[in-house]
PDB file of C-alpha atoms and ligand atoms in Angstrom:
ATOM      1  CA  MET A   1      15.006  47.607 -62.730  1.00  0.00           C
ATOM      2  CA  GLN A   2      17.863  48.445 -60.248  1.00  0.00           C
ATOM      3  CA  LEU A   3      19.296  48.913 -57.008  1.00  0.00           C
ATOM      4  CA  ASN A   4      22.136  50.085 -55.713  1.00  0.00           C
ATOM      5  CA  ASP A   5      24.998  48.016 -54.129  1.00  0.00           C
ATOM      6  CA  ASP A   6      23.989  49.258 -50.498  1.00  0.00           C
ATOM      7  CA  GLU A   7      20.196  49.212 -51.128  1.00  0.00           C
ATOM      8  CA  VAL A   8      17.438  46.693 -50.211  1.00  0.00           C
ATOM      9  CA  LEU A   9      14.281  48.392 -51.501  1.00  0.00           C
ATOM     10  CA  ARG A  10      13.712  51.345 -54.112  1.00  0.00           C
ATOM     11  CA  VAL A  11      10.353  52.340 -54.478  1.00  0.00           C
ATOM     12  CA  ASN A  12       9.934  54.408 -58.032  1.00  0.00           C
ATOM     13  CA  ASN A  13       6.882  56.947 -59.037  1.00  0.00           C
ATOM     14  CA  LEU A  14       4.753  54.887 -56.982  1.00  0.00           C
ATOM     15  CA  SER A  15       0.662  56.266 -57.518  1.00  0.00           C
ATOM     16  CA  ILE A  16      -2.547  54.974 -56.224  1.00  0.00           C
ATOM     17  CA  SER A  17      -5.975  56.608 -56.138  1.00  0.00           C
ATOM     18  CA  PHE A  18      -9.210  55.662 -53.900  1.00  0.00           C
ATOM     19  CA  GLY A  19     -12.331  57.398 -56.075  1.00  0.00           C
ATOM     20  CA  GLY A  20     -11.116  60.763 -57.288  1.00  0.00           C
ATOM     21  CA  LEU A  21      -8.298  60.345 -54.198  1.00  0.00           C
ATOM     22  CA  LYS A  22      -4.898  60.519 -55.075  1.00  0.00           C
ATOM     23  CA  ALA A  23      -3.863  58.829 -51.677  1.00  0.00           C
ATOM     24  CA  VAL A  24      -0.098  58.268 -53.060  1.00  0.00           C
ATOM     25  CA  ASP A  25       1.130  60.526 -55.542  1.00  0.00           C
ATOM     26  CA  ASN A  26       4.342  59.468 -57.657  1.00  0.00           C
ATOM     27  CA  PHE A  27       5.939  58.773 -54.677  1.00  0.00           C
ATOM     28  CA  SER A  28       9.734  57.692 -54.599  1.00  0.00           C
ATOM     29  CA  LEU A  29      11.887  56.333 -51.384  1.00  0.00           C
ATOM     30  CA  ALA A  30      15.091  54.007 -51.266  1.00  0.00           C
ATOM     31  CA  ILE A  31      16.300  52.246 -48.266  1.00  0.00           C
ATOM     32  CA  ARG A  32      19.547  50.763 -47.600  1.00  0.00           C
ATOM     33  CA  LYS A  33      20.530  47.579 -45.985  1.00  0.00           C
ATOM     34  CA  LYS A  34      20.744  47.684 -42.101  1.00  0.00           C
ATOM     35  CA  GLU A  35      19.012  51.160 -42.440  1.00  0.00           C
ATOM     36  CA  ILE A  36      16.318  52.422 -39.698  1.00  0.00           C
ATOM     37  CA  PHE A  37      14.204  54.413 -42.123  1.00  0.00           C
ATOM     38  CA  GLY A  38      11.057  56.360 -40.795  1.00  0.00           C
ATOM     39  CA  LEU A  39       8.261  57.429 -42.739  1.00  0.00           C
ATOM     40  CA  ILE A  40       6.780  60.574 -41.475  1.00  0.00           C
ATOM     41  CA  GLY A  41       3.771  62.598 -41.927  1.00  0.00           C
ATOM     42  CA  PRO A  42       0.197  64.161 -40.728  1.00  0.00           C
ATOM     43  CA  ASN A  43      -2.485  61.780 -40.456  1.00  0.00           C
ATOM     44  CA  GLY A  44      -4.042  60.838 -43.770  1.00  0.00           C
ATOM     45  CA  ALA A  45      -0.707  61.652 -45.778  1.00  0.00           C
ATOM     46  CA  GLY A  46      -0.872  58.192 -47.402  1.00  0.00           C
ATOM     47  CA  LYS A  47       1.824  56.570 -45.002  1.00  0.00           C
ATOM     48  CA  THR A  48      -0.078  53.279 -44.766  1.00  0.00           C
ATOM     49  CA  THR A  49      -1.060  53.115 -48.397  1.00  0.00           C
ATOM     50  CA  VAL A  50       2.954  53.541 -49.594  1.00  0.00           C
ATOM     51  CA  PHE A  51       3.381  50.201 -46.893  1.00  0.00           C
ATOM     52  CA  ASN A  52       0.115  48.650 -48.595  1.00  0.00           C
ATOM     53  CA  CYS A  53       1.355  48.894 -51.855  1.00  0.00           C
ATOM     54  CA  ILE A  54       4.780  47.853 -50.901  1.00  0.00           C
ATOM     55  CA  THR A  55       3.584  44.782 -49.425  1.00  0.00           C
ATOM     56  CA  GLN A  56       1.334  44.285 -52.265  1.00  0.00           C
ATOM     57  CA  PHE A  57      -1.802  44.381 -49.793  1.00  0.00           C
ATOM     58  CA  TYR A  58      -2.830  47.270 -52.593  1.00  0.00           C
ATOM     59  CA  ARG A  59      -2.374  47.078 -56.468  1.00  0.00           C
ATOM     60  CA  PRO A  60      -0.269  50.404 -57.210  1.00  0.00           C
ATOM     61  CA  ASN A  61      -2.033  51.912 -60.250  1.00  0.00           C
ATOM     62  CA  ALA A  62       1.660  52.585 -61.591  1.00  0.00           C
ATOM     63  CA  GLY A  63       5.058  52.355 -59.871  1.00  0.00           C
ATOM     64  CA  GLU A  64       7.860  49.973 -59.104  1.00  0.00           C
ATOM     65  CA  VAL A  65       8.441  48.276 -55.964  1.00  0.00           C
ATOM     66  CA  ILE A  66      12.275  46.676 -56.255  1.00  0.00           C
ATOM     67  CA  PHE A  67      12.919  44.891 -53.426  1.00  0.00           C
ATOM     68  CA  ARG A  68      16.573  43.030 -52.781  1.00  0.00           C
ATOM     69  CA  THR A  69      15.250  39.396 -51.769  1.00  0.00           C
ATOM     70  CA  LYS A  70      16.856  37.161 -48.861  1.00  0.00           C
ATOM     71  CA  GLN A  71      17.758  34.825 -51.865  1.00  0.00           C
ATOM     72  CA  GLY A  72      19.961  37.660 -53.323  1.00  0.00           C
ATOM     73  CA  ASP A  73      17.583  38.424 -56.786  1.00  0.00           C
ATOM     74  CA  VAL A  74      16.502  42.095 -57.494  1.00  0.00           C
ATOM     75  CA  VAL A  75      12.811  42.056 -58.152  1.00  0.00           C
ATOM     76  CA  ASN A  76       9.606  44.007 -59.056  1.00  0.00           C
ATOM     77  CA  LEU A  77       7.146  42.973 -56.099  1.00  0.00           C
ATOM     78  CA  VAL A  78       4.575  44.732 -57.975  1.00  0.00           C
ATOM     79  CA  GLY A  79       1.843  41.918 -58.710  1.00  0.00           C
ATOM     80  CA  ARG A  80       3.074  39.218 -56.540  1.00  0.00           C
ATOM     81  CA  LYS A  81       0.996  37.683 -53.948  1.00  0.00           C
ATOM     82  CA  VAL A  82       1.243  38.577 -50.231  1.00  0.00           C
ATOM     83  CA  HIS A  83       2.325  35.409 -48.712  1.00  0.00           C
ATOM     84  CA  THR A  84       5.359  35.336 -51.455  1.00  0.00           C
ATOM     85  CA  ILE A  85       6.624  38.247 -50.535  1.00  0.00           C
ATOM     86  CA  ILE A  86       7.243  37.025 -47.088  1.00  0.00           C
ATOM     87  CA  ARG A  87       9.083  34.147 -48.021  1.00  0.00           C
ATOM     88  CA  LEU A  88      11.432  36.833 -50.293  1.00  0.00           C
ATOM     89  CA  GLY A  89      12.185  38.242 -46.949  1.00  0.00           C
ATOM     90  CA  LEU A  90       9.863  41.254 -46.185  1.00  0.00           C
ATOM     91  CA  VAL A  91       7.603  41.387 -43.310  1.00  0.00           C
ATOM     92  CA  ARG A  92       5.343  43.818 -41.675  1.00  0.00           C
ATOM     93  CA  THR A  93       3.445  44.641 -38.747  1.00  0.00           C
ATOM     94  CA  PHE A  94       0.012  46.562 -38.824  1.00  0.00           C
ATOM     95  CA  GLN A  95      -1.382  49.612 -37.422  1.00  0.00           C
ATOM     96  CA  ASN A  96      -3.850  47.945 -35.675  1.00  0.00           C
ATOM     97  CA  VAL A  97      -2.378  44.873 -33.656  1.00  0.00           C
ATOM     98  CA  GLU A  98      -2.830  41.765 -35.421  1.00  0.00           C
ATOM     99  CA  ILE A  99      -2.663  38.703 -32.754  1.00  0.00           C
ATOM    100  CA  ILE A 100      -4.441  35.575 -32.925  1.00  0.00           C
ATOM    101  CA  ARG A 101      -5.712  35.471 -29.107  1.00  0.00           C
ATOM    102  CA  GLU A 102      -7.033  32.366 -28.824  1.00  0.00           C
ATOM    103  CA  ILE A 103      -3.355  30.454 -29.280  1.00  0.00           C
ATOM    104  CA  SER A 104      -0.199  30.812 -26.935  1.00  0.00           C
ATOM    105  CA  VAL A 105       2.309  33.667 -27.395  1.00  0.00           C
ATOM    106  CA  LEU A 106       4.696  31.253 -28.721  1.00  0.00           C
ATOM    107  CA  ASP A 107       2.442  30.039 -31.247  1.00  0.00           C
ATOM    108  CA  ASN A 108       1.478  33.434 -32.438  1.00  0.00           C
ATOM    109  CA  LEU A 109       5.185  33.420 -33.942  1.00  0.00           C
ATOM    110  CA  LEU A 110       5.150  29.519 -34.969  1.00  0.00           C
ATOM    111  CA  VAL A 111       2.556  31.204 -37.317  1.00  0.00           C
ATOM    112  CA  GLY A 112       4.601  33.687 -38.686  1.00  0.00           C
ATOM    113  CA  ALA A 113       7.269  30.941 -39.425  1.00  0.00           C
ATOM    114  CA  HIS A 114       5.065  29.073 -41.784  1.00  0.00           C
ATOM    115  CA  ALA A 115       6.295  30.483 -44.730  1.00  0.00           C
ATOM    116  CA  GLU A 116       9.929  29.200 -43.612  1.00  0.00           C
ATOM    117  CA  TYR A 117       8.839  25.316 -43.513  1.00  0.00           C
ATOM    118  CA  LYS A 118      10.937  23.633 -45.965  1.00  0.00           C
ATOM    119  CA  THR A 119       8.910  19.940 -45.504  1.00  0.00           C
ATOM    120  CA  SER A 120       5.832  19.423 -47.022  1.00  0.00           C
ATOM    121  CA  PRO A 121       2.347  19.896 -45.360  1.00  0.00           C
ATOM    122  CA  LEU A 122       1.629  16.192 -45.715  1.00  0.00           C
ATOM    123  CA  SER A 123       4.828  15.340 -43.918  1.00  0.00           C
ATOM    124  CA  GLN A 124       3.837  17.475 -41.194  1.00  0.00           C
ATOM    125  CA  ILE A 125       0.137  15.814 -41.257  1.00  0.00           C
ATOM    126  CA  LEU A 126       2.016  12.606 -40.841  1.00  0.00           C
ATOM    127  CA  ARG A 127       4.453  14.427 -38.247  1.00  0.00           C
ATOM    128  CA  LEU A 128       7.321  12.331 -40.155  1.00  0.00           C
ATOM    129  CA  PRO A 129      10.804  13.117 -38.521  1.00  0.00           C
ATOM    130  CA  ALA A 130      12.055  15.685 -40.631  1.00  0.00           C
ATOM    131  CA  ALA A 131       8.698  17.499 -39.974  1.00  0.00           C
ATOM    132  CA  ARG A 132       8.902  17.041 -36.334  1.00  0.00           C
ATOM    133  CA  ARG A 133      12.632  17.988 -35.827  1.00  0.00           C
ATOM    134  CA  GLU A 134      11.750  21.136 -38.723  1.00  0.00           C
ATOM    135  CA  GLU A 135       9.073  22.295 -36.025  1.00  0.00           C
ATOM    136  CA  ARG A 136      11.372  21.589 -32.922  1.00  0.00           C
ATOM    137  CA  LEU A 137      13.903  23.813 -34.668  1.00  0.00           C
ATOM    138  CA  MET A 138      11.061  26.220 -35.339  1.00  0.00           C
ATOM    139  CA  ARG A 139       9.758  25.931 -31.733  1.00  0.00           C
ATOM    140  CA  GLN A 140      13.496  26.999 -30.072  1.00  0.00           C
ATOM    141  CA  LYS A 141      14.055  29.656 -32.368  1.00  0.00           C
ATOM    142  CA  ALA A 142      10.799  31.429 -31.417  1.00  0.00           C
ATOM    143  CA  ALA A 143      11.513  30.973 -27.894  1.00  0.00           C
ATOM    144  CA  ASP A 144      14.789  32.228 -28.498  1.00  0.00           C
ATOM    145  CA  ILE A 145      13.526  35.791 -30.097  1.00  0.00           C
ATOM    146  CA  LEU A 146      11.005  35.897 -27.360  1.00  0.00           C
ATOM    147  CA  ALA A 147      13.804  35.611 -24.911  1.00  0.00           C
ATOM    148  CA  ILE A 148      15.517  38.446 -26.356  1.00  0.00           C
ATOM    149  CA  LEU A 149      12.667  40.555 -26.134  1.00  0.00           C
ATOM    150  CA  GLY A 150      12.082  39.735 -22.777  1.00  0.00           C
ATOM    151  CA  LEU A 151       8.995  37.743 -22.983  1.00  0.00           C
ATOM    152  CA  SER A 152      10.065  34.018 -21.961  1.00  0.00           C
ATOM    153  CA  GLU A 153       8.090  33.923 -19.263  1.00  0.00           C
ATOM    154  CA  LEU A 154       4.785  34.257 -21.074  1.00  0.00           C
ATOM    155  CA  GLN A 155       5.673  32.086 -24.163  1.00  0.00           C
ATOM    156  CA  ASP A 156       2.877  29.380 -23.062  1.00  0.00           C
ATOM    157  CA  VAL A 157       0.397  32.052 -22.094  1.00  0.00           C
ATOM    158  CA  PRO A 158      -2.729  32.502 -24.693  1.00  0.00           C
ATOM    159  CA  ALA A 159      -2.107  35.936 -26.150  1.00  0.00           C
ATOM    160  CA  GLY A 160      -5.743  37.099 -25.372  1.00  0.00           C
ATOM    161  CA  GLY A 161      -5.243  38.455 -21.975  1.00  0.00           C
ATOM    162  CA  LEU A 162      -2.236  40.322 -22.682  1.00  0.00           C
ATOM    163  CA  SER A 163      -1.604  43.796 -22.265  1.00  0.00           C
ATOM    164  CA  TYR A 164      -1.442  46.317 -25.513  1.00  0.00           C
ATOM    165  CA  GLY A 165       2.303  46.967 -25.150  1.00  0.00           C
ATOM    166  CA  VAL A 166       2.817  43.494 -24.832  1.00  0.00           C
ATOM    167  CA  LEU A 167       0.795  42.204 -27.933  1.00  0.00           C
ATOM    168  CA  LYS A 168       2.817  44.856 -30.063  1.00  0.00           C
ATOM    169  CA  LYS A 169       5.893  43.195 -28.785  1.00  0.00           C
ATOM    170  CA  ILE A 170       4.584  39.664 -29.760  1.00  0.00           C
ATOM    171  CA  GLU A 171       4.084  41.420 -33.391  1.00  0.00           C
ATOM    172  CA  LEU A 172       7.248  42.521 -33.319  1.00  0.00           C
ATOM    173  CA  ALA A 173       8.978  39.284 -32.177  1.00  0.00           C
ATOM    174  CA  ARG A 174       6.595  37.557 -35.325  1.00  0.00           C
ATOM    175  CA  THR A 175       8.330  39.637 -37.583  1.00  0.00           C
ATOM    176  CA  LEU A 176      11.481  38.187 -36.827  1.00  0.00           C
ATOM    177  CA  ILE A 177      10.942  34.648 -37.133  1.00  0.00           C
ATOM    178  CA  SER A 178      10.789  34.497 -41.255  1.00  0.00           C
ATOM    179  CA  GLY A 179      14.501  35.481 -41.336  1.00  0.00           C
ATOM    180  CA  PRO A 180      13.592  39.201 -42.856  1.00  0.00           C
ATOM    181  CA  VAL A 181      16.254  41.304 -45.024  1.00  0.00           C
ATOM    182  CA  LEU A 182      13.348  44.669 -44.398  1.00  0.00           C
ATOM    183  CA  ILE A 183      10.867  44.689 -41.981  1.00  0.00           C
ATOM    184  CA  ILE A 184       7.690  47.533 -41.988  1.00  0.00           C
ATOM    185  CA  LEU A 185       6.502  48.696 -38.725  1.00  0.00           C
ATOM    186  CA  ASP A 186       3.026  50.821 -39.106  1.00  0.00           C
ATOM    187  CA  GLU A 187       3.311  52.830 -35.691  1.00  0.00           C
ATOM    188  CA  PRO A 188       4.961  50.662 -33.228  1.00  0.00           C
ATOM    189  CA  ALA A 189       4.403  53.182 -30.224  1.00  0.00           C
ATOM    190  CA  ALA A 190       0.793  53.782 -31.073  1.00  0.00           C
ATOM    191  CA  GLY A 191      -0.910  53.078 -27.525  1.00  0.00           C
ATOM    192  CA  LEU A 192       2.471  52.745 -25.561  1.00  0.00           C
ATOM    193  CA  ASP A 193       3.307  55.130 -22.716  1.00  0.00           C
ATOM    194  CA  ASP A 194       6.526  56.874 -22.417  1.00  0.00           C
ATOM    195  CA  THR A 195       8.744  54.131 -20.661  1.00  0.00           C
ATOM    196  CA  GLU A 196       7.326  51.672 -23.306  1.00  0.00           C
ATOM    197  CA  THR A 197       8.159  54.058 -26.053  1.00  0.00           C
ATOM    198  CA  LEU A 198      11.588  54.268 -24.639  1.00  0.00           C
ATOM    199  CA  GLN A 199      12.186  50.514 -24.015  1.00  0.00           C
ATOM    200  CA  LEU A 200      10.634  50.124 -27.707  1.00  0.00           C
ATOM    201  CA  SER A 201      13.162  52.021 -29.224  1.00  0.00           C
ATOM    202  CA  ALA A 202      16.216  50.403 -27.619  1.00  0.00           C
ATOM    203  CA  ILE A 203      14.464  47.066 -28.879  1.00  0.00           C
ATOM    204  CA  ILE A 204      14.138  48.107 -32.325  1.00  0.00           C
ATOM    205  CA  LYS A 205      17.884  49.196 -32.405  1.00  0.00           C
ATOM    206  CA  ASP A 206      18.944  45.909 -31.250  1.00  0.00           C
ATOM    207  CA  LEU A 207      17.123  43.968 -33.192  1.00  0.00           C
ATOM    208  CA  ARG A 208      18.520  45.600 -36.157  1.00  0.00           C
ATOM    209  CA  ASP A 209      21.967  44.793 -35.225  1.00  0.00           C
ATOM    210  CA  ARG A 210      21.623  41.396 -34.108  1.00  0.00           C
ATOM    211  CA  PHE A 211      19.224  40.127 -37.312  1.00  0.00           C
ATOM    212  CA  ASP A 212      21.040  42.364 -39.586  1.00  0.00           C
ATOM    213  CA  CYS A 213      17.823  43.563 -41.639  1.00  0.00           C
ATOM    214  CA  ALA A 214      16.418  47.158 -42.373  1.00  0.00           C
ATOM    215  CA  ILE A 215      13.934  48.653 -40.975  1.00  0.00           C
ATOM    216  CA  LEU A 216      11.146  51.100 -42.313  1.00  0.00           C
ATOM    217  CA  LEU A 217       8.637  52.734 -39.692  1.00  0.00           C
ATOM    218  CA  VAL A 218       5.845  55.023 -39.640  1.00  0.00           C
ATOM    219  CA  GLU A 219       5.489  56.592 -36.433  1.00  0.00           C
ATOM    220  CA  HIS A 220       3.837  59.775 -35.237  1.00  0.00           C
ATOM    221  CA  ASP A 221       6.158  60.170 -31.731  1.00  0.00           C
ATOM    222  CA  MET A 222       8.969  62.081 -32.858  1.00  0.00           C
ATOM    223  CA  ARG A 223      11.174  61.084 -29.990  1.00  0.00           C
ATOM    224  CA  LEU A 224      11.601  57.745 -31.147  1.00  0.00           C
ATOM    225  CA  VAL A 225      11.932  58.483 -34.991  1.00  0.00           C
ATOM    226  CA  MET A 226      14.683  61.199 -34.226  1.00  0.00           C
ATOM    227  CA  GLY A 227      16.052  58.688 -31.769  1.00  0.00           C
ATOM    228  CA  ILE A 228      16.590  55.797 -33.876  1.00  0.00           C
ATOM    229  CA  CYS A 229      16.005  56.533 -37.278  1.00  0.00           C
ATOM    230  CA  ASP A 230      19.179  56.997 -39.583  1.00  0.00           C
ATOM    231  CA  ARG A 231      17.224  58.433 -42.053  1.00  0.00           C
ATOM    232  CA  VAL A 232      13.713  59.952 -42.414  1.00  0.00           C
ATOM    233  CA  CYS A 233      11.356  60.876 -45.488  1.00  0.00           C
ATOM    234  CA  ALA A 234       8.304  63.013 -45.257  1.00  0.00           C
ATOM    235  CA  ILE A 235       5.248  62.682 -46.992  1.00  0.00           C
ATOM    236  CA  SER A 236       2.319  65.329 -47.323  1.00  0.00           C
ATOM    237  CA  PHE A 237      -0.911  64.445 -49.399  1.00  0.00           C
ATOM    238  CA  GLY A 238       0.556  61.295 -51.107  1.00  0.00           C
ATOM    239  CA  LYS A 239       3.342  63.844 -52.433  1.00  0.00           C
ATOM    240  CA  PHE A 240       6.974  63.316 -51.094  1.00  0.00           C
ATOM    241  CA  LEU A 241       7.868  66.314 -49.281  1.00  0.00           C
ATOM    242  CA  ALA A 242      11.613  66.079 -48.377  1.00  0.00           C
ATOM    243  CA  SER A 243      13.952  63.488 -46.949  1.00  0.00           C
ATOM    244  CA  GLY A 244      17.402  63.508 -45.017  1.00  0.00           C
ATOM    245  CA  THR A 245      18.494  63.201 -41.453  1.00  0.00           C
ATOM    246  CA  PRO A 246      16.325  63.378 -38.476  1.00  0.00           C
ATOM    247  CA  GLU A 247      17.555  66.947 -37.708  1.00  0.00           C
ATOM    248  CA  GLU A 248      17.397  67.855 -41.413  1.00  0.00           C
ATOM    249  CA  ILE A 249      13.545  66.981 -41.799  1.00  0.00           C
ATOM    250  CA  GLN A 250      12.969  68.598 -37.982  1.00  0.00           C
ATOM    251  CA  ASN A 251      14.240  71.691 -39.428  1.00  0.00           C
ATOM    252  CA  ASN A 252      12.668  72.108 -43.161  1.00  0.00           C
ATOM    253  CA  PRO A 253      10.086  74.571 -43.571  1.00  0.00           C
ATOM    254  CA  ALA A 254       7.899  72.260 -45.609  1.00  0.00           C
ATOM    255  CA  VAL A 255       7.993  69.720 -43.096  1.00  0.00           C
ATOM    256  CA  GLN A 256       7.139  72.079 -40.185  1.00  0.00           C
ATOM    257  CA  GLU A 257       4.262  73.982 -42.325  1.00  0.00           C
ATOM    258  CA  ALA A 258       2.745  70.303 -42.902  1.00  0.00           C
ATOM    259  CA  TYR A 259       2.367  69.355 -39.392  1.00  0.00           C
ATOM    260  CA  LEU A 260       1.685  73.138 -38.477  1.00  0.00           C
ATOM    261  CA  GLY A 261      -1.485  72.692 -41.133  1.00  0.00           C
ATOM    262  CA  GLU A 262      -2.288  69.542 -39.259  1.00  0.00           C
ATOM    263  CA  GLU A 263      -2.184  71.845 -35.730  1.00  0.00           C
ATOM    264  CA  GLU A 264      -4.366  73.916 -37.058  1.00  0.00           C
ATOM    265  CA  LYS A 265      -6.907  71.754 -37.969  1.00  0.00           C
ATOM    266  CA  ASN A 266      -7.348  69.919 -35.001  1.00  0.00           C
ATOM    267  CA  VAL A 267      -7.911  73.275 -32.778  1.00  0.00           C
TER     268      VAL A 267
HETATM  269  N1  ATP B   1      -8.794  51.285 -48.780  1.00  0.00           N
HETATM  270  C1  ATP B   1      -9.331  52.774 -48.813  1.00  0.00           C
HETATM  271  N2  ATP B   1     -10.349  53.021 -49.622  1.00  0.00           N
HETATM  272  C2  ATP B   1     -10.454  54.358 -49.762  1.00  0.00           C
HETATM  273  N3  ATP B   1      -9.719  55.410 -49.434  1.00  0.00           N
HETATM  274  C3  ATP B   1      -8.546  54.912 -48.704  1.00  0.00           C
HETATM  275  C4  ATP B   1      -8.115  53.336 -48.519  1.00  0.00           C
HETATM  276  N4  ATP B   1      -6.909  53.662 -47.999  1.00  0.00           N
HETATM  277  C5  ATP B   1      -6.596  54.520 -47.755  1.00  0.00           C
HETATM  278  N5  ATP B   1      -7.558  55.593 -48.152  1.00  0.00           N
HETATM  279  C6  ATP B   1      -7.500  57.141 -48.102  1.00  0.00           C
HETATM  280  O1  ATP B   1      -6.073  57.416 -48.459  1.00  0.00           O
HETATM  281  C7  ATP B   1      -5.621  58.608 -47.780  1.00  0.00           C
HETATM  282  C8  ATP B   1      -4.645  58.040 -47.391  1.00  0.00           C
HETATM  283  O2  ATP B   1      -4.458  57.155 -46.193  1.00  0.00           O
HETATM  284  P1  ATP B   1      -3.504  56.496 -45.172  1.00  0.00           P
HETATM  285  O3  ATP B   1      -4.309  55.324 -44.499  1.00  0.00           O
HETATM  286  O4  ATP B   1      -2.382  55.849 -46.115  1.00  0.00           O
HETATM  287  O5  ATP B   1      -2.978  58.019 -44.376  1.00  0.00           O
HETATM  288  P2  ATP B   1      -1.936  57.440 -42.676  1.00  0.00           P
HETATM  289  O6  ATP B   1      -0.693  58.705 -43.629  1.00  0.00           O
HETATM  290  O7  ATP B   1      -1.226  55.937 -42.902  1.00  0.00           O
HETATM  291  O8  ATP B   1      -2.372  58.113 -41.847  1.00  0.00           O
HETATM  292  P3  ATP B   1      -2.536  57.884 -40.196  1.00  0.00           P
HETATM  293  O9  ATP B   1      -1.262  58.587 -39.927  1.00  0.00           O
HETATM  294  O10 ATP B   1      -3.739  58.579 -39.589  1.00  0.00           O
HETATM  295  O11 ATP B   1      -2.432  56.549 -40.222  1.00  0.00           O
HETATM  296  C9  ATP B   1      -6.721  58.913 -46.549  1.00  0.00           C
HETATM  297  O12 ATP B   1      -7.115  59.878 -47.234  1.00  0.00           O
HETATM  298  C10 ATP B   1      -7.835  57.843 -46.495  1.00  0.00           C
HETATM  299  O13 ATP B   1      -8.898  57.741 -46.640  1.00  0.00           O
HETATM  300 MG1   MG B   2      -1.619  54.491 -41.695  1.00  0.00          MG
END
C-alpha cells in the first residue's frame, strides 16, 4: 500500500461486475496533489462506477483505493463507510444534482459540514456555548464559500426554486465546506449552457488554487476537459484506454476510435 510523495489518490487494479457485466475491469489511476484530473469515455464506459468504487458507494470486487487523508495518513478506502470517507477529506458531487430543495442555500452547505463538527450532538441540541460558537464559525465559512462562487445574495433563499445551473454551483460549494484534499465531480457542466460552462471552468481552477485541493472530474464537454485538466485518462468498456496531457489524449488513436464507435451507434 503506497503512494508517491506527490500523490493524493491511487486506484490499483479496480474491478466490479454487475451480473455478467464487467463495468470496471482491472482499472488503475493516480492523482497528484492539487491536480485537476479528467476521466473521460463514452456513455456507459464505467466512469460513474469508478467514482462509486472510490467513494465506497459500491464495494469493488477487487482492487485498492489508496488515499492520503487530510490528517496525513495513507489508507485503503475499500470497505470503509461513506461518511467516514468525507471525514478523511474526500468529497463528491453527483451526476444528478443532490440538493435539499426545502432548506436554504446556506443550510445546504451546513449539511455538508456535519462531519466537521467537533462538539458532540448533545451539546449541539442543548445549544451549549462551544456548540453555538462552532455553529457560528461554520455559518461564516459557508457564507465565505458562497461569496467566492458569487452566490451571496441567494444564501437565505430556499434552494428549490433556483435554476439548474445555480444548483450545480451550490453542490460544488457544499464540497468545499469540509476542507477536502480531493473533490470528485461527476459531470459538473451537464445541463449548463456555453456561458455557464466557461464560467464553471474558471471557477473550478480558482477553487483548486484557493483551497489547495485536487479535483477528479468526469465530463463530456471536451472544451472544459481540455481547457482545465492537467492530465486526462480515457476509459472504454470498463478498461483503461490511455492517459496523458489533454493534447496527447485528444490525438490518441484508441481514444478517437472509442468516441467514433459511439457516434456511429448514435446515428
Ligand atoms: N448499480 C448498477 N447495476 C447494474 N449495472 C450497473 C450499475 N451501475 C452501473 N451499471 C452498468 O455499468 C456500466 C457502466 O455504467 P456507468 O454509469 O459507470 O457509466 P458512465 O461511464 O458513467 O456513463 P455516462 O457517461 O452515461 O454517465 C453500464 O453498462 C451500466 O449500465
Ligand atoms: Mg456517469
